[in-house]
Coordinates of C-alpha atoms in Angstrom, one line a residue:
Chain A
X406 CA 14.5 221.1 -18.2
X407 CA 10.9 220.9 -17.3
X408 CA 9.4 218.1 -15.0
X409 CA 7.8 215.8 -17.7
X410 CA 11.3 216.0 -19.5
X411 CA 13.3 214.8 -16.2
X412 CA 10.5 212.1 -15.6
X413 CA 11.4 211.0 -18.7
X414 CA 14.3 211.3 -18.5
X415 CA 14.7 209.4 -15.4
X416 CA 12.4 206.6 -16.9
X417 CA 14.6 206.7 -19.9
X418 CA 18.1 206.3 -17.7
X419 CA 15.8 203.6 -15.6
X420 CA 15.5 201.3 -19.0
X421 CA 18.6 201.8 -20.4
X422 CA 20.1 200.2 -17.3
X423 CA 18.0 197.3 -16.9
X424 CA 18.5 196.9 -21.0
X425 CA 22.1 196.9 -19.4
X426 CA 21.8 194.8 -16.6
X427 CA 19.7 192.9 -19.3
X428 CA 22.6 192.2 -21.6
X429 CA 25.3 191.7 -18.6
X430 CA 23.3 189.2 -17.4
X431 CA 22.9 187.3 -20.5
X432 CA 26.8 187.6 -21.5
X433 CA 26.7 186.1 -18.0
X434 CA 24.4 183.5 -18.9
X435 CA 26.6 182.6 -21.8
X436 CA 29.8 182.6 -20.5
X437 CA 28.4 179.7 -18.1
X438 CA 26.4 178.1 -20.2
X439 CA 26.8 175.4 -22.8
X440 CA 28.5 177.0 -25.4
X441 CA 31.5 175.9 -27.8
X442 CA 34.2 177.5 -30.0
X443 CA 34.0 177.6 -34.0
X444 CA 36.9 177.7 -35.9
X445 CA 36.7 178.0 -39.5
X446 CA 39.7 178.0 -42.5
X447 CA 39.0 179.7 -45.9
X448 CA 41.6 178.5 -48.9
X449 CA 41.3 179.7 -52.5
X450 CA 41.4 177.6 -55.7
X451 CA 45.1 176.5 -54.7
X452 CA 44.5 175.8 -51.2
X453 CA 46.2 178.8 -50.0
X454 CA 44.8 180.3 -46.9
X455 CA 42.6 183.6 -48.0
X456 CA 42.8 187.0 -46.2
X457 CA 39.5 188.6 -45.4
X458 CA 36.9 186.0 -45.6
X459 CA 34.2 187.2 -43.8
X460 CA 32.6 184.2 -41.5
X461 CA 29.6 184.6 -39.7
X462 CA 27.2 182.1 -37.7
X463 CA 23.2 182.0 -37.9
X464 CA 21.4 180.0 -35.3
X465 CA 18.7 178.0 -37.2
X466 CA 15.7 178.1 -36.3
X467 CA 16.1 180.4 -33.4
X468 CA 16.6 184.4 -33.5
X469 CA 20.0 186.1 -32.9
X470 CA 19.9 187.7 -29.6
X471 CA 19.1 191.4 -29.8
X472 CA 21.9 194.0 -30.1
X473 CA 22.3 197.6 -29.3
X474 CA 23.3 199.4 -32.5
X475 CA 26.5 200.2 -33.0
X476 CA 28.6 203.2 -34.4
X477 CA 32.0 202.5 -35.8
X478 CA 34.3 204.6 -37.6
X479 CA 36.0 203.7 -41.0
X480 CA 38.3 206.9 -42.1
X481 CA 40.7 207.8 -44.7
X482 CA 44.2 208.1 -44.2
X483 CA 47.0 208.2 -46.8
X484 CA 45.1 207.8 -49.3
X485 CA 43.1 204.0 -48.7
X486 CA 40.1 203.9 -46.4
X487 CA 40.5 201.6 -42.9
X488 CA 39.8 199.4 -42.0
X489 CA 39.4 197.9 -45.2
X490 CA 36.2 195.6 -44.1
X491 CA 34.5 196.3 -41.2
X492 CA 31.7 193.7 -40.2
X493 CA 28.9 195.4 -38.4
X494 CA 25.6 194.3 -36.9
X495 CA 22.5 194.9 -38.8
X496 CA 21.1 198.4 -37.9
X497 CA 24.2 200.1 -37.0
X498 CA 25.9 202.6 -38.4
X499 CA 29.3 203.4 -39.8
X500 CA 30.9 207.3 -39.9
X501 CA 32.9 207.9 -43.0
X502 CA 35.8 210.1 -41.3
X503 CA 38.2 211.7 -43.4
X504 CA 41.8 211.7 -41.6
X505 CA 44.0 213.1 -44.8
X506 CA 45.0 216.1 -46.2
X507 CA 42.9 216.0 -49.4
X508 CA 39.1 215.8 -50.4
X509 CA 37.5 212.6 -50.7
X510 CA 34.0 211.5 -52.8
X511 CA 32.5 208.8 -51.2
X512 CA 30.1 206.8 -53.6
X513 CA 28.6 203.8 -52.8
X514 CA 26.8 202.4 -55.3
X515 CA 25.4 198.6 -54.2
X516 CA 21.7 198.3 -54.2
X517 CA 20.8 197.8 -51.1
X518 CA 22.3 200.6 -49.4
X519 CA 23.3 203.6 -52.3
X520 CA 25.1 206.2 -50.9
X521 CA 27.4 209.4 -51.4
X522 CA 29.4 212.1 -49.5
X523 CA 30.0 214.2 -51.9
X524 CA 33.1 216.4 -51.1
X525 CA 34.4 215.4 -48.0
X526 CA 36.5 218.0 -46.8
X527 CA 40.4 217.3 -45.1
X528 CA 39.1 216.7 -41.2
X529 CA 35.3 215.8 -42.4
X530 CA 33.3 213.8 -40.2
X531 CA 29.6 213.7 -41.5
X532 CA 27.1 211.9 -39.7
X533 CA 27.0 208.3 -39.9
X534 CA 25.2 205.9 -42.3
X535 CA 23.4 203.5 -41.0
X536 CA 22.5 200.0 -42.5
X537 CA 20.0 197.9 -42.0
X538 CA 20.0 195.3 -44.5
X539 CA 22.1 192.2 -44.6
X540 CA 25.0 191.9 -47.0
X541 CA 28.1 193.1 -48.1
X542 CA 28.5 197.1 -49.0
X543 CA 31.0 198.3 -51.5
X544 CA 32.2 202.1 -51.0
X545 CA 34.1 204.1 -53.5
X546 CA 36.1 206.9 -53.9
X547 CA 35.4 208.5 -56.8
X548 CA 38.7 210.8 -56.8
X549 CA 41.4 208.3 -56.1
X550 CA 40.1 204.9 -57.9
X551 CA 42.1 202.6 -55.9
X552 CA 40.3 203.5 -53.0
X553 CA 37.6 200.8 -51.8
X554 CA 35.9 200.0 -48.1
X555 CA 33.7 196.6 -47.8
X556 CA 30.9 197.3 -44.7
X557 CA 29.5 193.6 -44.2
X558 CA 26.6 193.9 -42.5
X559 CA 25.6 190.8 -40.5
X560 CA 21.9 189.9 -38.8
X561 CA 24.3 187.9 -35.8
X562 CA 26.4 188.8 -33.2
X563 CA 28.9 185.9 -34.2
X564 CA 31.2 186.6 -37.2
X565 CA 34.7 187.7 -37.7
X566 CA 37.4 188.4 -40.5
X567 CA 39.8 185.7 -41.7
X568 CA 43.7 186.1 -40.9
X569 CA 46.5 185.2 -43.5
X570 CA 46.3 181.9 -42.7
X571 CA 42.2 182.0 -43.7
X572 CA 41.4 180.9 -40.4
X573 CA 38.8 183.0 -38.2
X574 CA 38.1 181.8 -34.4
X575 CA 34.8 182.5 -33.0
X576 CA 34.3 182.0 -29.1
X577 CA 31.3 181.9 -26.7
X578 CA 28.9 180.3 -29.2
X579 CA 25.8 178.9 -28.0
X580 CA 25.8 175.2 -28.3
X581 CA 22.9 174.5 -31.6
X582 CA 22.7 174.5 -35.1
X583 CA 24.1 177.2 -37.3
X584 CA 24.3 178.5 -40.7
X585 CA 27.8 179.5 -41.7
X586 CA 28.7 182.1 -44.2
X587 CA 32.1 182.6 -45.7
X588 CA 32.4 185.8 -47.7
X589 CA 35.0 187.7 -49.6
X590 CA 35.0 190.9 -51.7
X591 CA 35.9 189.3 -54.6
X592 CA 32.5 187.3 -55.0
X593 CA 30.9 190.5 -56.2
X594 CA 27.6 192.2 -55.5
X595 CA 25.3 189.5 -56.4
X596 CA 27.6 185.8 -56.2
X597 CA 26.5 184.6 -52.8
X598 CA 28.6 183.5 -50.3
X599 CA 29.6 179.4 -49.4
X600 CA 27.7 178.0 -47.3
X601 CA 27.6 175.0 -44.7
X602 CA 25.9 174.0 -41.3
X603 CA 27.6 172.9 -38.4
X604 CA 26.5 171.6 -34.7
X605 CA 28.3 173.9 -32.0
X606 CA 29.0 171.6 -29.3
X607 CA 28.3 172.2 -25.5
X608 CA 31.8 172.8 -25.0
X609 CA 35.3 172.3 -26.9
X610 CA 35.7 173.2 -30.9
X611 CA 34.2 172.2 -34.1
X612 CA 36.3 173.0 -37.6
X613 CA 35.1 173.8 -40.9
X614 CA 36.9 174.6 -43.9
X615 CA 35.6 176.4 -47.0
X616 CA 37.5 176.5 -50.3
X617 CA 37.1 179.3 -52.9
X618 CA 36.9 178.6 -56.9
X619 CA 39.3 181.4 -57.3
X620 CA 42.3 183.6 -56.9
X621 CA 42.0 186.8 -54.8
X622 CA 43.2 189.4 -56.2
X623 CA 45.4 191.9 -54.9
X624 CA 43.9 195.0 -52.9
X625 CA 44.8 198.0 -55.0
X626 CA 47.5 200.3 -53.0
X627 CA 47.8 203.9 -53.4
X628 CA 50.2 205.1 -56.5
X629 CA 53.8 206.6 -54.9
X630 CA 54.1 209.9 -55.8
X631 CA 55.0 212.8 -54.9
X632 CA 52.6 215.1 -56.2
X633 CA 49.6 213.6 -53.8
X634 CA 49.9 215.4 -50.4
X635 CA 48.7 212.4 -47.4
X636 CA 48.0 212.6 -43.3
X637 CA 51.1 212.6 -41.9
X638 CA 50.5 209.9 -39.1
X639 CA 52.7 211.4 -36.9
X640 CA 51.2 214.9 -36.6
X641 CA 47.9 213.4 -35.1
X642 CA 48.2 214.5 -31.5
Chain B
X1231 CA 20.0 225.3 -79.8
X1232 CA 19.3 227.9 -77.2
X1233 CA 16.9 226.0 -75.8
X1234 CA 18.9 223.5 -75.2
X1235 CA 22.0 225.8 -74.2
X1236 CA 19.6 226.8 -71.1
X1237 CA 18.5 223.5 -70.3
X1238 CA 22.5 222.7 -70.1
X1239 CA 22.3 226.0 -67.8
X1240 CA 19.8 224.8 -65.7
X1241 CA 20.8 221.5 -65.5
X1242 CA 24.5 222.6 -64.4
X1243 CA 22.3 225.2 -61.8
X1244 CA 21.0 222.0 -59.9
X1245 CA 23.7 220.0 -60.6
X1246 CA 25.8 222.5 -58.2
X1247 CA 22.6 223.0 -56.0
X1248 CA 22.6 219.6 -55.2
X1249 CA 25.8 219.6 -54.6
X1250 CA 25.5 222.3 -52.0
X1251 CA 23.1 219.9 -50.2
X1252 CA 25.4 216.7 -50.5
X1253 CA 28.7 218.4 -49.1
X1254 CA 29.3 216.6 -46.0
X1255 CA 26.0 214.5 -45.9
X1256 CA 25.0 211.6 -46.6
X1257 CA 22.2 211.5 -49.0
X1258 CA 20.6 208.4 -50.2
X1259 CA 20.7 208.0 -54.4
X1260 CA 17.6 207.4 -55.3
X1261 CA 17.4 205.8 -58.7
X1262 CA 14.0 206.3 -60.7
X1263 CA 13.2 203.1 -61.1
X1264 CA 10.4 204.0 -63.4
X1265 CA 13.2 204.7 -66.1
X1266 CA 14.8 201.1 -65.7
X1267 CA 12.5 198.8 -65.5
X1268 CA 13.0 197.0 -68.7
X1269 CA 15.9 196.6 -67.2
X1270 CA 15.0 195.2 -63.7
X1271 CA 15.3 198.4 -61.6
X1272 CA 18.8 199.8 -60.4
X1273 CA 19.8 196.5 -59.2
X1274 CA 18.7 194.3 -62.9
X1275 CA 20.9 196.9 -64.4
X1276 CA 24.0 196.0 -61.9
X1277 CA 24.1 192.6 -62.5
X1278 CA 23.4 193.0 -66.4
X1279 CA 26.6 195.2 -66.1
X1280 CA 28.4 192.7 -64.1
X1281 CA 27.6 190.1 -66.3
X1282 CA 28.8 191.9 -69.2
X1283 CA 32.4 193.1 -67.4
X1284 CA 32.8 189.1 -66.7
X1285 CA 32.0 188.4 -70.8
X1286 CA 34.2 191.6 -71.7
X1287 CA 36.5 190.5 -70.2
X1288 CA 36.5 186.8 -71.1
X1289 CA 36.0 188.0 -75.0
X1290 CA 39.8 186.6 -77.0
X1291 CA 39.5 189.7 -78.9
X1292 CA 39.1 192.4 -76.1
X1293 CA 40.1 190.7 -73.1
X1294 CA 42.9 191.6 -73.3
X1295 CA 42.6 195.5 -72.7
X1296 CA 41.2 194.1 -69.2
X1297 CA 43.6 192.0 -67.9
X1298 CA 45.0 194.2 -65.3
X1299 CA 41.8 195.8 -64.8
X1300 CA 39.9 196.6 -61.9
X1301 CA 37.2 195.2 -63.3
X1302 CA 35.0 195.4 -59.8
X1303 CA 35.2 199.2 -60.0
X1304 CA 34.3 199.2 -63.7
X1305 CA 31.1 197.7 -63.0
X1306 CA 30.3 199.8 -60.1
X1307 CA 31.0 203.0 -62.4
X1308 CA 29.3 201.3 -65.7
X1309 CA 26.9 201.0 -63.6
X1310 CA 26.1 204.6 -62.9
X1311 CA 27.0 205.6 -66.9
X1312 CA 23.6 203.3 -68.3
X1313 CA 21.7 204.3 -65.0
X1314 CA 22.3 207.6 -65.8
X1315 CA 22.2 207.9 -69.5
X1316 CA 18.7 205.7 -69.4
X1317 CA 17.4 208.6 -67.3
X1318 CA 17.5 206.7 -64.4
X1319 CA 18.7 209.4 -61.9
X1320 CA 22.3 208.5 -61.4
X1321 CA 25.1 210.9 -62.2
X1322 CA 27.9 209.3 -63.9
X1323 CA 30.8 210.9 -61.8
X1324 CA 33.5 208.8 -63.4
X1325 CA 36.8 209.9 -65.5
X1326 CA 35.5 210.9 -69.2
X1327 CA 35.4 208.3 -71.9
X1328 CA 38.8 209.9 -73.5
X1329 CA 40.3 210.0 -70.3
X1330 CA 39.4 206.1 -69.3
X1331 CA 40.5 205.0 -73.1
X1332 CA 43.9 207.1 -73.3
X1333 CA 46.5 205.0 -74.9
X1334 CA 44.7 202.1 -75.1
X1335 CA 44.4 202.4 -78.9
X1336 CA 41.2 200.8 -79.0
X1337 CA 40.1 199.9 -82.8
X1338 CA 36.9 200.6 -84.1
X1339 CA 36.0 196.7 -84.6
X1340 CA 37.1 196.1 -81.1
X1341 CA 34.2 198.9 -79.9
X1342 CA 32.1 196.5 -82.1
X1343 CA 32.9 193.5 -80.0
X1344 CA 32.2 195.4 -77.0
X1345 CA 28.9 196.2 -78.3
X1346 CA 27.7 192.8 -79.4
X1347 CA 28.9 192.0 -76.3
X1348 CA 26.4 194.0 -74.3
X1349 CA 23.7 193.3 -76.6
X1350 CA 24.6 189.1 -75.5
X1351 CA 24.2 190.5 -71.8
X1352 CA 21.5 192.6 -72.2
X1353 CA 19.9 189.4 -74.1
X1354 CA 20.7 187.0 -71.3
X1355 CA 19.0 189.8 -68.2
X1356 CA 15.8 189.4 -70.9
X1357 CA 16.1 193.3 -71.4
X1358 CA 13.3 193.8 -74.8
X1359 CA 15.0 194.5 -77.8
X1360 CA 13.6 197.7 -78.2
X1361 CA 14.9 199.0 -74.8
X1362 CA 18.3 196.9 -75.5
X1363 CA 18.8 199.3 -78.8
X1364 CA 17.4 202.7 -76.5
X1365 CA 20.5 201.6 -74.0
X1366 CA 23.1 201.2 -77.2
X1367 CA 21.9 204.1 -79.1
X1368 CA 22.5 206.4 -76.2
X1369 CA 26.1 205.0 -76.1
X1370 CA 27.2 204.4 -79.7
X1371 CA 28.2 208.0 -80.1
X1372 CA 31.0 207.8 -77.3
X1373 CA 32.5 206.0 -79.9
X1374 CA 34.5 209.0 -81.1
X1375 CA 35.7 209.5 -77.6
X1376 CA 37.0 205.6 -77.1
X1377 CA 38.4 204.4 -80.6
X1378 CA 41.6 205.7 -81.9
X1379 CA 41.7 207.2 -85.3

């Protein structure tokens, strides 16, 4: 390493820990601040609580604190890709890691973020994809068709996935006005997602419900057979 | 005929090359938008197909061949078929038309519906007429391939 690179070095360590210090101290901040708890419940056409519903909470009129970008992992194992939806923060950037025994052909083919890895080998890790616009990102495999992985990428740090039940519990929200979104795979490329506003308060919880004109529909399992060789789950050390 | 036998050659030749290049990495597709802009770029052309899944699917006569049908996936893949048969730089990568239509014993007039129904979605995304009937003429002869005889 020459000097100039260890200055640099050093001046780069220097501002990655006040960047750190930066972001303890404003989890701090929040922690003890005013800030309130949102609690939302997603139903379908029936009223029946809907599994993942997407939820997440835009301040209005103010920007969503800064994040550092993110890496996180979606792999295939026995044949279906998990998680199933993975929420990320706008500009970070998922690795498609293949965990089974087969080849996989990753496609994704929604507009704002096209993508493929083309034969991905048993064990494949390629390098990770990032996104960096906002939405919801459909990923195929084009060998096994039952095989789907939603990325919903979200410009906030406050979102989370719906339970059984539909309901989704967000903590540590800055006390304001936000925009809520409620999405679910089945709305499609292009329907958008419901929407409503809602007043965090200073402290305590505020509800909202959302209610979905349809039926989900069930998430597409791998076929049982025997021919199609899977990941044991037990041989990973 | 030769000519076009090495064209196929060729085609095949870069078809693998690229395939070299794509093992393991992520490579953005990069539709030519050039080719589908009658039809609103790569992204017109999606929701024109989703459109027409959601009236294929609605249709009393044909509806019924996609009641159990993953009808998300068959938009996605649709998709990619008119991207790429317009030219517009997507490879079609699904199961072949006889493979998809197996057993399904689709009728000629039933390939007719499916066709009028298209034309209504191309209609409704404002697609010209002219480049409606480029987009149909391109697909009429998988016909052989989807109806049972």
């Amino acid at each position: 390493m020459t000097q100039i690179e260890h200055v640099t070095t050093l001046r780069l360590l220097k501002r990655i820990s006040a960047v750190a210090l930066g972001v303890a101290g404003f989890a701090g901040l929040v922690a003890t601040a005013h800030a309130g708890t949102v609690i939302t419940v997603a139903g379908d056409r029936d009223g029946l609580g809907m599994l993942n519903v997407v939820i997440s909470l835009k301040p209005i009129g103010v920007a969503a604190p800064a994040a550092v970008p993110a890496i996180i992992t979606v792999t295939q194992e026995n044949l279906q890709f998990k998680p199933y939806i993975s929420v990320i923060r706008k500009g970070s950037s998922v690795v498609f890691a293949n965990r089974d025994t087969v080849e996989h052909h990753i496609k994704s083919f929604s507009s704002s973020r096209p993508f493929e890895i083309a034969v991905h080998k048993p064990g494949d890790t390629p390098p990770p994809i990032r996104f960096d616009s906002e939405g919801a990102i459909v990923a195929y495999c084009i060998l096994h068709d039952w095989m789907r992985a939603y990325v919903y990428v979200a410009d906030t740090p406050w979102y989370g996935t719906s339970n059984a039940t539909g309901s989704v519990r967000i903590e540590n929200v800055p006390a304001g006005e936000y925009e809520v979104n409620a999405w679910h795979p089945d709305l499609g490329q292009f329907k958008p997602p419901l929407t409503t506003k809602l007043t965090v308060p200073e402290s305590g919880i505020v509800q909202t419900t959302f209610k979905f004109e349809f039926k989900p529909r069930p998430i597409r399992q791998a076929p049982r057979q025997s021919g199609v060789k899977t990941a044991d789950a037990h041989q990973h050390h | 005929m030769r000519i076009a036998r090495s064209l196929f050659a060729l085609r095949s030749l870069l078809a693998s090359a690229l395939c070299v290049c794509a093992t393991s990495v992520a490579l953005a597709q990069a539709p030519n938008e050039a080719a589908l802009a009658a039809f609103g770029g790569f992204t017109g052309l999606s929701k024109m197909t989703e459109d027409f899944v959601e009236r294929v699917q609605k249709n009393p006569r044909i509806g019924r061949f996609f009641k159990e049908a993953d009808t998300e996936r068959i938009q996605a893949m649709l998709t990619d078929l008119f991207c790429d048969v317009l030219g517009g730089g997507c490879k079609y990568q699904g199961k072949s038309m006889q493979a998809v239509h197996a057993n399904m014993k689709v009728a000629s007039a039933d390939f007719n519906v499916l066709a009028e129904e298209l034309q209504n979605a191309l209609t409704a995304a404002n697609v010209p007429f002219a480049d409606q009937n480029k987009l149909i003429a391109k697909l009429a002869p998988m016909h052989r391939d989807i109806v049972e005889k």
